[in-house]
XYZ file of C-alpha atoms in Angstrom:
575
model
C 123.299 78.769 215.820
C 124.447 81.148 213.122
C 124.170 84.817 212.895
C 123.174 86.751 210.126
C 123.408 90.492 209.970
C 119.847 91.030 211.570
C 118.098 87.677 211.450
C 119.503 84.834 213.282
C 118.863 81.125 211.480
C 118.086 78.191 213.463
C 118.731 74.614 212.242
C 115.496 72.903 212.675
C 113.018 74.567 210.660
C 110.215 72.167 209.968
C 109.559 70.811 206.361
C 106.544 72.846 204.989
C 104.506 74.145 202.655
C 106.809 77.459 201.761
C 110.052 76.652 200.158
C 112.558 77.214 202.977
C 115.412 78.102 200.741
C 113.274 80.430 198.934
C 112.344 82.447 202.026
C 115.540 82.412 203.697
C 117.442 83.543 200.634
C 114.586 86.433 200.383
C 115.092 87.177 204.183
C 119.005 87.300 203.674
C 118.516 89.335 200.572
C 115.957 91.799 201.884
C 118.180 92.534 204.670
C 119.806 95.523 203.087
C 116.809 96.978 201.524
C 113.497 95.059 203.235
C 111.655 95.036 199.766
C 108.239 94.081 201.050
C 108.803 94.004 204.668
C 108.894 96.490 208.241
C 112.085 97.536 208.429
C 113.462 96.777 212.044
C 115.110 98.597 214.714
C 118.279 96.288 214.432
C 118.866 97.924 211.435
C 117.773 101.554 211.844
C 120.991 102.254 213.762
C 121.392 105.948 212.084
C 120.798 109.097 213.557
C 117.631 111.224 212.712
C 119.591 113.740 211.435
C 121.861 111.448 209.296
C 118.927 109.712 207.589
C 117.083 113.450 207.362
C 120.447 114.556 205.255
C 120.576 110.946 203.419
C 117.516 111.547 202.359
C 117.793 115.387 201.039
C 120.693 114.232 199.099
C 118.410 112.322 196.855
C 116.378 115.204 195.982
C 119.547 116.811 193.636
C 118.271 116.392 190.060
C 117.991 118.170 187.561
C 114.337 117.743 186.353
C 113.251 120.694 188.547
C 115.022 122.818 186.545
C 113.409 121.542 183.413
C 110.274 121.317 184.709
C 110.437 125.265 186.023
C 112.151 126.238 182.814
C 109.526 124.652 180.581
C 106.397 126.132 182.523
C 108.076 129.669 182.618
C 108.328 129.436 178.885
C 104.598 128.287 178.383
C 103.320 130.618 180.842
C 105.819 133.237 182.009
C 107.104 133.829 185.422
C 104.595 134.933 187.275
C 101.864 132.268 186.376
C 104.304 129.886 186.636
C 106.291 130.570 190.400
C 102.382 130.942 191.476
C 101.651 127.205 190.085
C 104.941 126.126 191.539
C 103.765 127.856 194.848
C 100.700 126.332 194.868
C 101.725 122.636 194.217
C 103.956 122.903 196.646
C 101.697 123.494 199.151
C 99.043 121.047 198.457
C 102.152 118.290 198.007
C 103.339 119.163 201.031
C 99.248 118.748 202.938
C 99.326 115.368 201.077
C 103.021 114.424 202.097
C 102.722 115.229 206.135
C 100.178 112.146 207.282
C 101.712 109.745 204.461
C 105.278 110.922 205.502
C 104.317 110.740 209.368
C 103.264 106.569 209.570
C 106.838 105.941 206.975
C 108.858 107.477 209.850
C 106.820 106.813 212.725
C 106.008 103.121 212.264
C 109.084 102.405 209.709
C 107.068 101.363 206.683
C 107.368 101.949 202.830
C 104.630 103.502 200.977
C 103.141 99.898 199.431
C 102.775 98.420 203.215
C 100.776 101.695 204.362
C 98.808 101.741 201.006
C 97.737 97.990 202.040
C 96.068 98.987 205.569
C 94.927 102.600 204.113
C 92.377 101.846 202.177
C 93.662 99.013 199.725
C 94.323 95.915 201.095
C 97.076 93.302 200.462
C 96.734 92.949 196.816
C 95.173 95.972 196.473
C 98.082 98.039 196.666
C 99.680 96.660 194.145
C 98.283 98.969 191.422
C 99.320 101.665 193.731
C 103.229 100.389 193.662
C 103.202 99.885 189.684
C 101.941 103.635 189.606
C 105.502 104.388 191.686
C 107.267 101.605 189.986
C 106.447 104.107 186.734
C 107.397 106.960 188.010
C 110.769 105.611 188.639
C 111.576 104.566 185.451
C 110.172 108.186 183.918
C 111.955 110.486 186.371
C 115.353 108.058 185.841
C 114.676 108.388 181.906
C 114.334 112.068 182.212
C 117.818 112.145 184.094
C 119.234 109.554 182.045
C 118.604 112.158 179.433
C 119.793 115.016 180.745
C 123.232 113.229 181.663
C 123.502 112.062 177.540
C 123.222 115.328 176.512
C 126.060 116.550 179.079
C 128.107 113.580 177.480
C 127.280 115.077 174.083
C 127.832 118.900 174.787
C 131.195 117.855 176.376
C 132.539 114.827 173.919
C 130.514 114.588 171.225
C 129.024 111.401 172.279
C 126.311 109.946 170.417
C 122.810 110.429 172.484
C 122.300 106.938 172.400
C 125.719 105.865 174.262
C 125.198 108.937 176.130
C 121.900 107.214 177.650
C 123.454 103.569 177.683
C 126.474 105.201 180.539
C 123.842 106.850 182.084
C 122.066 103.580 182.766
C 124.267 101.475 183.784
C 126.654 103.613 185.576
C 123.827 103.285 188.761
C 124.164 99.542 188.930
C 127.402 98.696 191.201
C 125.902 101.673 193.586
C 122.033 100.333 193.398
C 123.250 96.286 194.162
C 124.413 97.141 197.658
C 121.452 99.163 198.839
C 120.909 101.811 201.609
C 124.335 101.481 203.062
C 125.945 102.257 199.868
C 123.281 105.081 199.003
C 123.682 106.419 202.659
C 127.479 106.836 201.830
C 127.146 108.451 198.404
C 124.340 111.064 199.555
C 126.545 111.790 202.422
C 129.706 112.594 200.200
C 128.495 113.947 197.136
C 125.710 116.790 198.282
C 128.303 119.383 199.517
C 129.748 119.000 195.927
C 126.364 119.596 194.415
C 125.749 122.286 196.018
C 128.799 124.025 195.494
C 128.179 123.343 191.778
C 125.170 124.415 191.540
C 124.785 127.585 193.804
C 127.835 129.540 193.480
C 127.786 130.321 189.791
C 124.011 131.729 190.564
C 124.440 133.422 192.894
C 127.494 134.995 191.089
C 124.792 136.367 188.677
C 122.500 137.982 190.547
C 125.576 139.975 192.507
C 126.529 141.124 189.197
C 123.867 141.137 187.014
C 121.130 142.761 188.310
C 119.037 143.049 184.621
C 118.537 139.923 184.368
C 116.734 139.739 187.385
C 114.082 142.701 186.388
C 113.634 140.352 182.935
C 113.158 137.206 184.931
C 110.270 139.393 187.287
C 108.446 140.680 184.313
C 108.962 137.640 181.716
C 105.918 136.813 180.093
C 107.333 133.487 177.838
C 104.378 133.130 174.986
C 101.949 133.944 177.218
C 100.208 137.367 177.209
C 101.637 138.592 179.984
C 98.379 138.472 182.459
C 98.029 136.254 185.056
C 95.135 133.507 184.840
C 93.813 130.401 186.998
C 94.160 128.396 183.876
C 97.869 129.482 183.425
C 98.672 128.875 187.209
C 96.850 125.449 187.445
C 98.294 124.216 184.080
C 102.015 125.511 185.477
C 101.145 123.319 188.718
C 99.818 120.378 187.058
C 103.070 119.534 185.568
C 104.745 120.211 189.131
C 102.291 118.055 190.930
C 103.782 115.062 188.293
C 107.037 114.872 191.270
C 104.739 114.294 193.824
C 105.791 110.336 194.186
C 109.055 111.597 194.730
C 107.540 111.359 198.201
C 107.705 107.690 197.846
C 111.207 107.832 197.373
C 112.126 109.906 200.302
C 110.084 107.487 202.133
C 112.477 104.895 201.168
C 114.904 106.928 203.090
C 113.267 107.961 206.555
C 111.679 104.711 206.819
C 114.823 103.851 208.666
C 113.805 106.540 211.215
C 114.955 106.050 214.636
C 112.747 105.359 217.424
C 111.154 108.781 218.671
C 111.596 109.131 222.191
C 111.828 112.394 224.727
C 115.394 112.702 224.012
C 115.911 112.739 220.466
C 112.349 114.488 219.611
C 113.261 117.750 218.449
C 115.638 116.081 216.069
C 113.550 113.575 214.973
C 110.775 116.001 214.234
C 113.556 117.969 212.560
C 114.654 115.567 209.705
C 111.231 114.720 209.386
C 110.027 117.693 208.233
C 112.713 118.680 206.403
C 113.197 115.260 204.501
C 109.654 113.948 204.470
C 106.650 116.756 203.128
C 109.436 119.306 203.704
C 111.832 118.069 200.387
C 109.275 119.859 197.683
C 110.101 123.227 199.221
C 113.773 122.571 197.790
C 112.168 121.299 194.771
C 110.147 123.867 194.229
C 113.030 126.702 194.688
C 114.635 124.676 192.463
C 111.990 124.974 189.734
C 111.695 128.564 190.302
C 115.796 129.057 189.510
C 114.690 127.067 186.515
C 112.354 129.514 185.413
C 115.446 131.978 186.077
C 117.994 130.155 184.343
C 116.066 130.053 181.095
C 114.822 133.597 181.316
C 118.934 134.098 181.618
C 119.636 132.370 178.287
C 116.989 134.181 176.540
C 118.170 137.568 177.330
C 121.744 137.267 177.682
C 122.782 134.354 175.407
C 120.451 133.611 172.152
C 117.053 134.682 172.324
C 115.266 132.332 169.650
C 116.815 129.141 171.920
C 112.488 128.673 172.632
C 112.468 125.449 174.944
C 115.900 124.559 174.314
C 116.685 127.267 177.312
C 114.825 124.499 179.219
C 117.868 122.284 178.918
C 119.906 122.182 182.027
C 123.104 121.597 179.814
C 122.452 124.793 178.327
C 121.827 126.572 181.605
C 124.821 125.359 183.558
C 126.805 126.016 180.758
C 125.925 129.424 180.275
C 125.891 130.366 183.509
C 129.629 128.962 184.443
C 130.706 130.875 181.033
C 130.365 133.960 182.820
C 132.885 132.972 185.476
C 135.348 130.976 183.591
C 136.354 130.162 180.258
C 134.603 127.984 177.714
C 136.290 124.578 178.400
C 136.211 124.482 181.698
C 132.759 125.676 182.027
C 131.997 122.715 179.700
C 133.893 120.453 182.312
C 131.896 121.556 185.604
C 128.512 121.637 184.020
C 129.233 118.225 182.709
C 130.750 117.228 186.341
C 127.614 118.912 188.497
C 125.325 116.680 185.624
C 127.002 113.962 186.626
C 127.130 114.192 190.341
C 123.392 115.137 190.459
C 122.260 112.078 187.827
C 123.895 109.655 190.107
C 122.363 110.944 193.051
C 119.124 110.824 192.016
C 119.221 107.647 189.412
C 120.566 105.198 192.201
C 117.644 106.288 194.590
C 115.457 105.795 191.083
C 116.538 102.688 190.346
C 116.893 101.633 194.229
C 113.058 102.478 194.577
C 112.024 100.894 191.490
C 113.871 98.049 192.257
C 112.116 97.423 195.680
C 108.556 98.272 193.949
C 109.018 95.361 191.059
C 110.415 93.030 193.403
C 107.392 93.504 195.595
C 105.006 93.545 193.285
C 106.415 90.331 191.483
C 106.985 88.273 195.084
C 103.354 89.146 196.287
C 101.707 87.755 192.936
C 104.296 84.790 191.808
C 104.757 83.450 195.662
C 108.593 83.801 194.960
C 111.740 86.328 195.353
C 114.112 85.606 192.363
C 116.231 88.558 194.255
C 116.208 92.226 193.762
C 119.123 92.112 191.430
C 116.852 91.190 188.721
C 114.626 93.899 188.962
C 117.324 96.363 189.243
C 117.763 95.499 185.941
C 114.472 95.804 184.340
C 114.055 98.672 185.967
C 116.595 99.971 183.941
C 116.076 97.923 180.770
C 112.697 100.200 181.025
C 114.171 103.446 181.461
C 116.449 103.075 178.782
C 113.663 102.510 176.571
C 112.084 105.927 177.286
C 115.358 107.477 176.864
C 115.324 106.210 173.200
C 112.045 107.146 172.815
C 113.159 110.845 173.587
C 110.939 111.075 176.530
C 112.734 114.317 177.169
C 110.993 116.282 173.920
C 107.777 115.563 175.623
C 108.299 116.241 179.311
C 105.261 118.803 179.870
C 103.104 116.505 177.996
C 104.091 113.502 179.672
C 104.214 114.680 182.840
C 100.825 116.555 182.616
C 99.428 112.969 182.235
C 100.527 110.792 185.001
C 100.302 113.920 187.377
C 96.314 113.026 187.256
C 96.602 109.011 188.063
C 99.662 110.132 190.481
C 97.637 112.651 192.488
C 94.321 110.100 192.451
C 96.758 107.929 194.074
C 97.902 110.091 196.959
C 95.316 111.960 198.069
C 93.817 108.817 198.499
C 96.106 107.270 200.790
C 96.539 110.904 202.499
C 93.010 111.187 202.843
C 92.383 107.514 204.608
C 95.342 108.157 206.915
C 94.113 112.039 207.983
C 90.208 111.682 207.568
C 89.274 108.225 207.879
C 91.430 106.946 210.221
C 91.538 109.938 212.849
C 88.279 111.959 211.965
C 85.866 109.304 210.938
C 87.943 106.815 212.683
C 86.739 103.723 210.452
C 90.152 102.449 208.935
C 91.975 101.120 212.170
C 94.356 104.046 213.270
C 97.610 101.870 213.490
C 99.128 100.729 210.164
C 98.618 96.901 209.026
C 100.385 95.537 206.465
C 100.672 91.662 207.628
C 98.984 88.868 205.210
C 96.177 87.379 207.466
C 95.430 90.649 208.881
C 93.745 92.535 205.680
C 91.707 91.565 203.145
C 92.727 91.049 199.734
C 91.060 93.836 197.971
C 89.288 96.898 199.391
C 86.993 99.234 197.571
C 87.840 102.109 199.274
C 91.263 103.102 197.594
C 90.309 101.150 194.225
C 86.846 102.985 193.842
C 88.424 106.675 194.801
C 92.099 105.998 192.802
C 89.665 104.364 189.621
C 87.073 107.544 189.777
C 89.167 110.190 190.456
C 91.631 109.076 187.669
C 89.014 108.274 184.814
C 87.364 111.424 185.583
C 90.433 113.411 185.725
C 91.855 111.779 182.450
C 88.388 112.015 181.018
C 89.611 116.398 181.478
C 92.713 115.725 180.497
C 91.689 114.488 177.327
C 89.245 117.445 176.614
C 85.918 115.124 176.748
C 84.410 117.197 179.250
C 85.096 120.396 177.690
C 87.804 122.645 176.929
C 87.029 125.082 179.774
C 87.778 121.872 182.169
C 90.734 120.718 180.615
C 93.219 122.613 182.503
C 91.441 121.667 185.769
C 92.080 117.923 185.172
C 94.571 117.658 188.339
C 92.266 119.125 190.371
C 89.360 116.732 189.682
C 92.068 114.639 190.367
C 92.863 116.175 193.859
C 89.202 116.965 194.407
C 87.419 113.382 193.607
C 89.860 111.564 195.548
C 89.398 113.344 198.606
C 85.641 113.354 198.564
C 85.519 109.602 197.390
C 87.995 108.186 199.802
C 85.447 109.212 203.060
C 82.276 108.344 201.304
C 83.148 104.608 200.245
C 84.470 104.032 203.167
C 81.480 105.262 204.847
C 79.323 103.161 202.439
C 81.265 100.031 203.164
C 81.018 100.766 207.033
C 85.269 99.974 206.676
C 83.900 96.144 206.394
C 87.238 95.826 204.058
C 90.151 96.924 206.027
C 90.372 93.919 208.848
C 90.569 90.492 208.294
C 91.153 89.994 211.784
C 91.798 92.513 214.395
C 93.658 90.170 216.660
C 97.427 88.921 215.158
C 97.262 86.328 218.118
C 100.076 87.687 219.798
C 99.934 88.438 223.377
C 102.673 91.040 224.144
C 102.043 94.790 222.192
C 103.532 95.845 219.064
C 104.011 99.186 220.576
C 106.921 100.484 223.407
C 105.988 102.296 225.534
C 106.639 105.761 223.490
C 104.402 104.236 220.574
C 107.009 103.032 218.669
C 106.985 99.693 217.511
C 108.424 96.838 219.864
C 111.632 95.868 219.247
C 110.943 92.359 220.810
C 112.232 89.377 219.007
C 110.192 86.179 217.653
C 111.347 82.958 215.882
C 109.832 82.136 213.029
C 108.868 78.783 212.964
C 108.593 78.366 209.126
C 111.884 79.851 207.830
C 114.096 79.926 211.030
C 115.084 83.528 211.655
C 113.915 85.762 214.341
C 112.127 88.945 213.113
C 110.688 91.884 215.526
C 107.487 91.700 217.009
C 105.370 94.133 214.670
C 106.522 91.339 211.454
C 105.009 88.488 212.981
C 101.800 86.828 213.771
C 100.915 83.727 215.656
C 100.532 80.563 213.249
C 97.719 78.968 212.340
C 99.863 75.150 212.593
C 100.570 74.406 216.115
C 103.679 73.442 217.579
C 104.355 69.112 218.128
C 102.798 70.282 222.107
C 99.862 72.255 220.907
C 102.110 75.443 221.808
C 101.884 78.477 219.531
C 104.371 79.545 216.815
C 104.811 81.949 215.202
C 105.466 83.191 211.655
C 107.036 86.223 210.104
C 104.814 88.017 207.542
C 108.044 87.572 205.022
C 106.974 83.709 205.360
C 103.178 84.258 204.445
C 104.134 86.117 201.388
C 105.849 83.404 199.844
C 103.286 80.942 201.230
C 100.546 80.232 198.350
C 98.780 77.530 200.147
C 96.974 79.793 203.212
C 98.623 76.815 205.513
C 99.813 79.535 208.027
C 97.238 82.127 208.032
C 94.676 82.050 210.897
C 90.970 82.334 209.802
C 89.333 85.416 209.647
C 87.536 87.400 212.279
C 83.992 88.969 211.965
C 85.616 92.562 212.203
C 84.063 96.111 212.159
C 84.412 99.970 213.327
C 82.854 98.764 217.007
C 85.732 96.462 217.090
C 88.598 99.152 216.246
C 88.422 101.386 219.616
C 89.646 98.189 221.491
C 92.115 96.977 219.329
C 93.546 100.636 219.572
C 93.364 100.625 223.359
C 95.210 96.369 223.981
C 97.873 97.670 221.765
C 99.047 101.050 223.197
């Protein structure tokens, strides 16, 4: 018997229909970064606090400043910090229950999307809507970096964005160890970088702080709904950054009485908690650009929203001009490999489980590393970067149909209404293939929205457009489900399992099976009992790895008739 990492392979697996090669090599591979798959206690051996601070590390880019610079210019401070404000706080409403069942139950965002309100196909259109924002957030840093290169060496844009690219790759290969190590190591750097030079200014320049209170950018100066919900559309656009910082705490510790106040801690802080630092972020954004408007050239327009510009300027005041040019090119750095590895990390894992659940194979997540990146590139050449309010404008209506869906099965259906099942499935066998609950609200909310956006319902709705968004997909997710009678969630409500998935402080059972079909052992909550028999009629089981990779059904038991009556006693055999 031969041990590997967390799996351990057995030499008689039986000949079947999955290619055993194929699924071992995507159990072995997935064992760094579990692509498509619960990620087990064997390997969640970090602290709550050192996966909370992992995971804040991730949030050090640069786009927040853009993002706050270019609203502040649009709409001047005031409108803006309100839209900022108010993003925040409906990000952070959406982020708790989506955030809460990533930590508590140790799942990405796909593998909740499939039991809330999707189904196991069905959440694939959800993952290629986070699979996109990947590659636009690591274009928009790939950017930023490229014009650091340029400011500093006179390096061609297009270079520039070719380094920034594939700089991420060694770091993005080796997966949440390696990320774990650079987050750790590079944040007190960052923040250095980035907070003493500001703070520097408001000591000693105290005017710039009355212009940055009563700027009024090339708006008129009054403050208006429009203004503040157009400022907070563009904001609500990082909202799947969520996703990524689910990535992180996913590897969550077991909560028990002893580590609970940490636990809660890091999760608040790292999970719906990381768009408070965001949004101070945008709001220095706002203030950097008001800076280089007064102080430095004041026809720069949106070039102020540059963060090139705006580290430059501001380290000019405490040093001289070449070495300013050196640490704002050294924070850009530092803060485009933070975030671009977790980019390109996440995007990674979304392709790759996208591609395995539809093609029946894992080719490896190297692969999809790379077109990740082959992607982002793209938009970097495309000058993505020019339109970043426009751009981002857009997707924030599909991106918030999206979330507030999933937030709104997890808080309303599944604890008020209490007609999706209350505990996570993600299994093949368990869930049906499609759902109408998610599809109908995401599909609504975002034509309708879009529909705004476009200024085919009228110009007085157009700046509303992310809140139809918002709006449609909360009152859509409760009423199809309702509709349906949750007839689409279950498959089954039994996995055939005897012993619970649950300890007994509702985490999920660390108990060990063998998977009959590829060899390894996996924890309890991955497996289900097998629809082929053992050579003595015994049951075996199989690891839900195994029955994504299976396209011939050979291992998945038949369904169950299944139904809201059913739910309350599943709920009570398994805690």
């Amino acid at each position: 018997m031969t041990h590997t990492r967390n799996a351990v392979v057995t030499p008689d697996s039986e000949i079947c229909p999955v290619s055993t090669d194929n699924a071992r090599a995507a159990a072995e591979d997935s064992l760094e970064d579990y692509a498509f798959r619960y990620v087990p206690r064997t390997f969640r051996r970090w602290s709550a606090a050192s996966v909370g601070a992992t995971a804040l590390g991730s949030i050090a880019f640069l786009a927040d400043f853009s993002i706050g610079a270019s609203i502040g210019i649009d709409h001047g401070t005031a409108n803006a910090v309100l839209g900022i404000v108010f993003a925040s706080v409906i990000i952070v409403i959406v982020g708790v229950p989506v955030a809460y069942y990533a930590a508590r139950y140790n799942l990405d965002l796909d593998l909740i999307a499939r039991g809330s309100g999707f189904g196991y196909y069905g959440s694939i259109i959800t993952t290629v809507i986070f699979a996109g924002f990947t590659c636009i957030f690591f274009a928009l840093e790939g950017a930023i970096m490229a014009q650091g290169l340029q400011v500093a060496t006179g390096m061609p844009l297009w270079l520039g964005y070719l380094i920034s690219t594939v700089v991420v790759i060694p770091i993005v290969i080796y997966g949440m160890r390696a990320l774990e190590r650079l987050q750790f190591w590079t944040t007190p750097l960052w923040l250095a970088l980035a907070l003493l030079p500001l703070l520097w200014i408001l000591v000693s320049d105290p005017e710039v702080v009355r212009a940055f209170t009563s700027f009024t950018g090339d708006s008129d100066g009054s403050i208006s709904i429009g203004a503040v919900v157009s400022s907070a559309a563009v904001c609500f656009a990082l909202t799947p950054q969520l996703a990524e910082q689910i990535d992180y705490i996913r590897a969550m510790p077991p909560r028990t009485p002893a580590n609970a106040r940490s636990w809660w801690t890091s999760f608040a802080f790292a999970g719906p908690g990381w768009v408070v630092f965001s949004g101070t972020k945008q709001v220095i954004g706002v203030f950097l650009a008001v800076y280089l408007l007064v102080r430095v050239e004041p026809a720069l327009g949106h070039q102020a929203a540059e963060p090139v510009k705006q580290f430059v300027e501001m380290y000019r005041t405490l040093v001289p001009d070449w070495l300013a040019i050196v640490l704002a090119l050294v924070l850009i750095v530092v803060a485009q490999v933070k975030i671009n590895v977790t980019n390109a990390y996440s995007g990674s894992l979304a392709w790759s489980n996208v591609f395995t659940r539809m093609a029946k194979h894992y080719p490896g997540r190297t692969i999809f590393v790379l077109f990740n990146l082959v992607i982002a590139y793209a938009l970097m050449m495309l000058d993505i970067f020019a339109l970043i309010s426009f751009v981002l404008s857009l997707y924030a209506n599909v991106v918030m149909a999206w979330l507030v869906t999933i937030a709104t099965d997890i808080a309303v259906n599944k604890w008020v209404l209490r007609i999706s099942p209350r505990f996570p499935e993600f299994r093949r066998g368990m869930l049906h293939d499609w759902n109408p609950v998610g599809l109908v609200s995401v599909g609504l909310a975002s034509v309708l929205s879009l529909l705004a956006f476009a200024g085919l319902l009228g110009a007085a709705v157009k700046p509303f457009s992310v809140l139809i968004a918002i709006g449609v997909a909360f009152v859509a997710t409760p009423v199809t489900a309702v509709a349906t009678r949750g007839r689409y969630y279950l498959r089954r409500r039994s996995d055939g399992i005897d012993s619970p998935r649950f300890d007994e402080h509702g985490n999920p059972s660390g108990e060990r099976l063998r998977c009959h079909v590829t060899g390894y052992t996996f924890e309890r909550p991955d497996m289900l009992a097998s629809a082929e028999r053992g050579p003595h009629g015994e049951v075996q089981y199989v690891s839900s790895l195994a029955l994504t990779l299976d396209d011939s059904d050979h291992y998945v038991l038949p369904p169950e008739v299944t139904g809201p009556q059913h739910w309350a006693a599943a709920r009570k055999r398994e805690t």
